[in-house]
PDB file of C-alpha atoms in Angstrom:
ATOM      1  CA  UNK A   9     112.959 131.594  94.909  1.00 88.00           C
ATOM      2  CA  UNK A  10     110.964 128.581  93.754  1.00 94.00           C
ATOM      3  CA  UNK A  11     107.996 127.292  95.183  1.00 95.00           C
ATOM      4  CA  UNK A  12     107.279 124.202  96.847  1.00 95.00           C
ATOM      5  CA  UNK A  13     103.614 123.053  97.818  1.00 94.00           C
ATOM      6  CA  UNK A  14     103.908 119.895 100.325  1.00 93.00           C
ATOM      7  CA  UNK A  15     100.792 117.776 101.079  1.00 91.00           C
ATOM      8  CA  UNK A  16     100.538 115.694 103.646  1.00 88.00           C
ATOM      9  CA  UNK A  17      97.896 113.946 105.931  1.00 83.00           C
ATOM     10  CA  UNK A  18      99.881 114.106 108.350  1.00 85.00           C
ATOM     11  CA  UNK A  19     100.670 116.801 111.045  1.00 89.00           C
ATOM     12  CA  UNK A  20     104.561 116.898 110.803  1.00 92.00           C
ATOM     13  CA  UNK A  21     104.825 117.957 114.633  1.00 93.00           C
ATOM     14  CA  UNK A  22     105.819 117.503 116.803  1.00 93.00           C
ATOM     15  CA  UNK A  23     108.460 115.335 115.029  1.00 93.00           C
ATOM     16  CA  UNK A  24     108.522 112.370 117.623  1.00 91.00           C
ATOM     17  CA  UNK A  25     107.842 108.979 115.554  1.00 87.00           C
ATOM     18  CA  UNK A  26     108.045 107.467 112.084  1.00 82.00           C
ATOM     19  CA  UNK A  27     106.832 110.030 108.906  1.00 83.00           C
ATOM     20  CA  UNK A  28     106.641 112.865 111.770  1.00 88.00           C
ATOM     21  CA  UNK A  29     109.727 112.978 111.666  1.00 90.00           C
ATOM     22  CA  UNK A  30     111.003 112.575 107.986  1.00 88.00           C
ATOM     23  CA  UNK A  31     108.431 115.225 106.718  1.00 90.00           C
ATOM     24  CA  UNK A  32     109.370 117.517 109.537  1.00 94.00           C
ATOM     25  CA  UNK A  33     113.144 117.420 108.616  1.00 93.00           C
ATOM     26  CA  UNK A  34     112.078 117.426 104.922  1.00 91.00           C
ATOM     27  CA  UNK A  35     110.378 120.778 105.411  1.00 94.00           C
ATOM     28  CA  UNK A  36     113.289 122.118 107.093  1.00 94.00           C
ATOM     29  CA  UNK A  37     115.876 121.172 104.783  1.00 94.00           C
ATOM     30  CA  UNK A  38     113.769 122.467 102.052  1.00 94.00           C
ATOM     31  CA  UNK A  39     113.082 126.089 103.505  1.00 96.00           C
ATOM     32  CA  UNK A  40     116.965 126.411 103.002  1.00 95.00           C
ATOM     33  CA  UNK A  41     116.369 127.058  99.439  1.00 95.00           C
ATOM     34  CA  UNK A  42     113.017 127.103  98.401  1.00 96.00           C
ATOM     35  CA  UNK A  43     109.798 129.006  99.530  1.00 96.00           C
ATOM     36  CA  UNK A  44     107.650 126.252 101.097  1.00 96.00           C
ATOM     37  CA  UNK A  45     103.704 126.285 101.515  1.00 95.00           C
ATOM     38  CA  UNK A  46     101.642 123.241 103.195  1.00 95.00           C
ATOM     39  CA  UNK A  47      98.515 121.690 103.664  1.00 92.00           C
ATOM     40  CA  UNK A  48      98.177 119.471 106.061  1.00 90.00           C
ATOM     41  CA  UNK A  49      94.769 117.472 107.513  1.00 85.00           C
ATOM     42  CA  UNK A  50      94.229 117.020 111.488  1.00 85.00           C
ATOM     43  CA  UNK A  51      92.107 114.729 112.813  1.00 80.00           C
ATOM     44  CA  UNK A  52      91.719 115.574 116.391  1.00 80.00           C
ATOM     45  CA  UNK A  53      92.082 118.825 118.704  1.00 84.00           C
ATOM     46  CA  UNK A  54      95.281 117.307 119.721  1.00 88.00           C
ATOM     47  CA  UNK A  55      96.676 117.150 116.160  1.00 88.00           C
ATOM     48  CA  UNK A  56      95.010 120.653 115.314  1.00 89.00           C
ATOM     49  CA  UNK A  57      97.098 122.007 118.400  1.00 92.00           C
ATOM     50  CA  UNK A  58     100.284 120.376 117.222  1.00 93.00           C
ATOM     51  CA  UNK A  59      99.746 121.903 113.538  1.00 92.00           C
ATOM     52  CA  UNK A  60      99.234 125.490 115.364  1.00 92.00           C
ATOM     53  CA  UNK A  61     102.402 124.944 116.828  1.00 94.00           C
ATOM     54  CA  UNK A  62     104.112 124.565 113.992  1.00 94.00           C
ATOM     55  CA  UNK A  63     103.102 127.581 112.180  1.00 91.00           C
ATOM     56  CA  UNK A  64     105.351 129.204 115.624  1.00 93.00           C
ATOM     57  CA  UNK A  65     108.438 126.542 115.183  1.00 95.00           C
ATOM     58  CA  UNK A  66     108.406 126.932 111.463  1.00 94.00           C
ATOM     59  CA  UNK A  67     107.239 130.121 110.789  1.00 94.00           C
ATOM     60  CA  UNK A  68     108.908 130.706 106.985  1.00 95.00           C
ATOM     61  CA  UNK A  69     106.183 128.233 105.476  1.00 94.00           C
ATOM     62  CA  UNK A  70     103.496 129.932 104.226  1.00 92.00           C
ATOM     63  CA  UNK A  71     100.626 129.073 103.343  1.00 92.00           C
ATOM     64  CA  UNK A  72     100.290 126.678 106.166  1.00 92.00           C
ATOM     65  CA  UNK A  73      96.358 125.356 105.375  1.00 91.00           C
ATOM     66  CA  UNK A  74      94.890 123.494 108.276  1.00 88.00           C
ATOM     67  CA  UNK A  75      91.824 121.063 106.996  1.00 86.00           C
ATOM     68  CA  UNK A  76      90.410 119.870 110.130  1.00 81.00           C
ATOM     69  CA  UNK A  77      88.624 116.508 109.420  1.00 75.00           C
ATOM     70  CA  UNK A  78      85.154 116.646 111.221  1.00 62.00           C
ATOM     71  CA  UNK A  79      83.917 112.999 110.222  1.00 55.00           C
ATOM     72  CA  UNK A  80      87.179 111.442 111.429  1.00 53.00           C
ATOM     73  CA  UNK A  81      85.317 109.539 114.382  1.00 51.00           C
ATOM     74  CA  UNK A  82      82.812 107.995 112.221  1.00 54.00           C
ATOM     75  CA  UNK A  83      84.341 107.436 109.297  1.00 53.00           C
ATOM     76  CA  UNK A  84      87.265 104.846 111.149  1.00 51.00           C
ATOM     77  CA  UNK A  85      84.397 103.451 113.133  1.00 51.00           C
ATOM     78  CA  UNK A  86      82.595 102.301 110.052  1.00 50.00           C
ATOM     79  CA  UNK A  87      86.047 101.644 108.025  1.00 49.00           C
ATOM     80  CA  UNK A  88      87.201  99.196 111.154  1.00 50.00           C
ATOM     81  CA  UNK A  89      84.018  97.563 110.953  1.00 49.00           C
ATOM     82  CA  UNK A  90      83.739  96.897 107.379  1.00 48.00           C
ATOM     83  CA  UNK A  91      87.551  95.813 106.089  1.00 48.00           C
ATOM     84  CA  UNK A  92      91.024  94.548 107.855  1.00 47.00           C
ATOM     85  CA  UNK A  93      94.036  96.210 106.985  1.00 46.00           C
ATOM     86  CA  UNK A  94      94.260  94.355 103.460  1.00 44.00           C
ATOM     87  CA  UNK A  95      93.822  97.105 100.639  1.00 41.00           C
ATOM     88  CA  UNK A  96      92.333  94.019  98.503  1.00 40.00           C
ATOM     89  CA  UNK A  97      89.128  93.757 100.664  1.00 43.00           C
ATOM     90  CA  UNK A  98      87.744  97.295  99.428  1.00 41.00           C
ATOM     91  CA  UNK A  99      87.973  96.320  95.605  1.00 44.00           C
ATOM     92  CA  UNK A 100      89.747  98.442  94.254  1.00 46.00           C
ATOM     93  CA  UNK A 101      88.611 101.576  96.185  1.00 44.00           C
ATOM     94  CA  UNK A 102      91.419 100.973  99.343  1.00 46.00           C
ATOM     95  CA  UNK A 103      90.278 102.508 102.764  1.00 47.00           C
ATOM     96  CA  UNK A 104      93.486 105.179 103.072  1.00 48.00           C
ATOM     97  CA  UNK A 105      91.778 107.122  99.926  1.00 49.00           C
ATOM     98  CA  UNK A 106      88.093 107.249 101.397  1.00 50.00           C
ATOM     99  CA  UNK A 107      89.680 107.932 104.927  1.00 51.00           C
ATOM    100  CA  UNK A 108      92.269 110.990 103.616  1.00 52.00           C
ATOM    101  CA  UNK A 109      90.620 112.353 100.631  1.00 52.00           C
ATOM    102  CA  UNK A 110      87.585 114.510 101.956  1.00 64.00           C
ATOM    103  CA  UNK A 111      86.149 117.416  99.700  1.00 74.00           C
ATOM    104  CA  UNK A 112      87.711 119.621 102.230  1.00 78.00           C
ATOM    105  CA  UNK A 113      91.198 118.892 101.263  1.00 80.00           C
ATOM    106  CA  UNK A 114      91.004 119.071  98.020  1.00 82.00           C
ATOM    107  CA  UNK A 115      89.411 122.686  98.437  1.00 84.00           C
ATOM    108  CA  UNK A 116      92.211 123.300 100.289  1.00 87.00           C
ATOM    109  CA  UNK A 117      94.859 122.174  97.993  1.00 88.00           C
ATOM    110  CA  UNK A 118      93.056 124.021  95.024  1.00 88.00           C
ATOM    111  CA  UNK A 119      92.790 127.338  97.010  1.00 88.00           C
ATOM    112  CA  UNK A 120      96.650 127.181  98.102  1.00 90.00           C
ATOM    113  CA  UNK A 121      98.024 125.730  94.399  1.00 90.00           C
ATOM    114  CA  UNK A 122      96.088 129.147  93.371  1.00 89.00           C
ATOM    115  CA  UNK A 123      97.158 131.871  95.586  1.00 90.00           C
ATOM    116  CA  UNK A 124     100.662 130.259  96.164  1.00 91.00           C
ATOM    117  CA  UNK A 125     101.426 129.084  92.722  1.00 91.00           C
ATOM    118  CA  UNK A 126     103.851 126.289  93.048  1.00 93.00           C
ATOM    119  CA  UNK A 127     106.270 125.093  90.564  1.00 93.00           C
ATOM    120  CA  UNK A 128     105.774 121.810  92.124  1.00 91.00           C
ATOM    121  CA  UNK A 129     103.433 120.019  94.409  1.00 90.00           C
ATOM    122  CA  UNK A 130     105.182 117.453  96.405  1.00 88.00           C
ATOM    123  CA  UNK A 131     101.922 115.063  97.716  1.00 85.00           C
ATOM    124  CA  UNK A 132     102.859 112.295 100.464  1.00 80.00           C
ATOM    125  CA  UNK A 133     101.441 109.033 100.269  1.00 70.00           C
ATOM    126  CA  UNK A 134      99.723 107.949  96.990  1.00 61.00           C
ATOM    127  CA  UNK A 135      96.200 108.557  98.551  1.00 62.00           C
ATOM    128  CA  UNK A 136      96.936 112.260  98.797  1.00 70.00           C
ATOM    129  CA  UNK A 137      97.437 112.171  94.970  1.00 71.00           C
ATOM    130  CA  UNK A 138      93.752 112.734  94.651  1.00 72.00           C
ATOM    131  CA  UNK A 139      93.642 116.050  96.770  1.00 77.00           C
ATOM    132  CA  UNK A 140      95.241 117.594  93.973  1.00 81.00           C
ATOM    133  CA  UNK A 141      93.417 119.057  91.276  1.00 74.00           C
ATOM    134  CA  UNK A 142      94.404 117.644  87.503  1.00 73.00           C
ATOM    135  CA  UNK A 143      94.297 121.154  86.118  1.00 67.00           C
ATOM    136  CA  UNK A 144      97.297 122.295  88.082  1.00 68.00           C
ATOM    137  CA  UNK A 145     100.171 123.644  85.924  1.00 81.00           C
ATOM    138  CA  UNK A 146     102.793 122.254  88.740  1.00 85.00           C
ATOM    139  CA  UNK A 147     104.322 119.489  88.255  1.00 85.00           C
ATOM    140  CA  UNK A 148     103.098 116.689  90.619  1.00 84.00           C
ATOM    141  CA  UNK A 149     105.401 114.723  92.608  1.00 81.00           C
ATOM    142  CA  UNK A 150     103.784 111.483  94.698  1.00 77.00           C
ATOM    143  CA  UNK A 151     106.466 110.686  97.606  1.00 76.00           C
ATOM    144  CA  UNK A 152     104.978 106.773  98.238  1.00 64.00           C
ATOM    145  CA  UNK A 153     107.101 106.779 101.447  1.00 60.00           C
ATOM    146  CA  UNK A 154     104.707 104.040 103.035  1.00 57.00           C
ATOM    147  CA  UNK A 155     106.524 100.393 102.652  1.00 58.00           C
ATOM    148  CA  UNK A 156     103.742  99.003 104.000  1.00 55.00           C
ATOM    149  CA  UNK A 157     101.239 100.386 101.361  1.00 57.00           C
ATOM    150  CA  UNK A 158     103.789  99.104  98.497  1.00 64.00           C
ATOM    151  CA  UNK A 159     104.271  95.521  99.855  1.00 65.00           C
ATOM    152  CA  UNK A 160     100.678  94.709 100.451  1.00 63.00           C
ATOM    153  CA  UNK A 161      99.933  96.948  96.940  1.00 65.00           C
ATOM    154  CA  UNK A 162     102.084  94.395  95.253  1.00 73.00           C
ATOM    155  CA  UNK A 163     100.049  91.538  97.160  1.00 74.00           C
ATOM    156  CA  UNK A 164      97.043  92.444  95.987  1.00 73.00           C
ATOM    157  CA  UNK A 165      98.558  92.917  92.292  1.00 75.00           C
ATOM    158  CA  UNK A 166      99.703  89.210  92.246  1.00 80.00           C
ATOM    159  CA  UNK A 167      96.599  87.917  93.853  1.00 78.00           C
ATOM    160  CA  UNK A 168      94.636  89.549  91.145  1.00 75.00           C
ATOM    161  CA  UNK A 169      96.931  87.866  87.983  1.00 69.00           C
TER     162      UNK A 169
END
């Protein structure tokens, strides 16, 4: 069976609003045919419980990693308080990547790639791109599923020429 390893910065449970939802079914529908590990980033005790849960509604994924995020507080205090939601007003360097892309989770996503040993590693959101290390032999596949991201991405790209 081949191997899928999803990351997302998201907790996929419970599946009850917008990319909830679509990664939730997406794991699902690929358990039917592949073998499916995940590493996923909680912010809160409330997310962390929600991930836990998972691991008992979906118990065929494994590895299921669990990165808590302990600066999560602090780091969207100081992000709210020095940009707006425009990815333009961080130069280059948008706020999604500083906010998701901790040490921790790339740790994480190195340990799993190399004990679970994916053909591919299916990252969601283009931020999560960095979590994964370049000297993975799986391929890398970036699902860019936020329209928002892309519309003000291509904003900032015509602002700039």
């Amino acid at each position: 069976m081949k191997k899928i390893l999803v990351v997302s910065t998201i907790t996929p449970f419970p599946p009850d609003r917008g990319h909830r939802i679509r990664i939730y079914y997406l794991l699902n529908q690929l358990l039917t045919e592949f073998r499916v590990g995940l590493v996923t980033m909680v912010f809160s005790p409330e997310e962390y419980a929600n991930a836990r849960m998972l691991k008992d509604v979906l118990p065929e994924i494994d590895p299921m990693v669990i990165v808590r995020s302990a600066a999560h507080r602090s780091m969207v205090t100081r992000l709210r308080a020095s940009c707006g939601s425009r990815l333009s007003e961080l130069a280059g360097f948008s706020r999604e990547k500083r906010y998701h892309s901790p040490l921790e989770l790339r740790r994480a996503v190195r340990g799993a790639a190399e004990a679970f040993g994916p053909e591919l590693i299916q990252v969601h959101y283009w931020f999560a791109r960095e979590a994964v290390p370049d000297s993975q032999s799986a391929q890398i596949w970036t699902d860019s599923i936020d329209i928002h991201w892309r519309r003000e991405w291509a904003l900032v790209r015509a602002a700039r020429t």
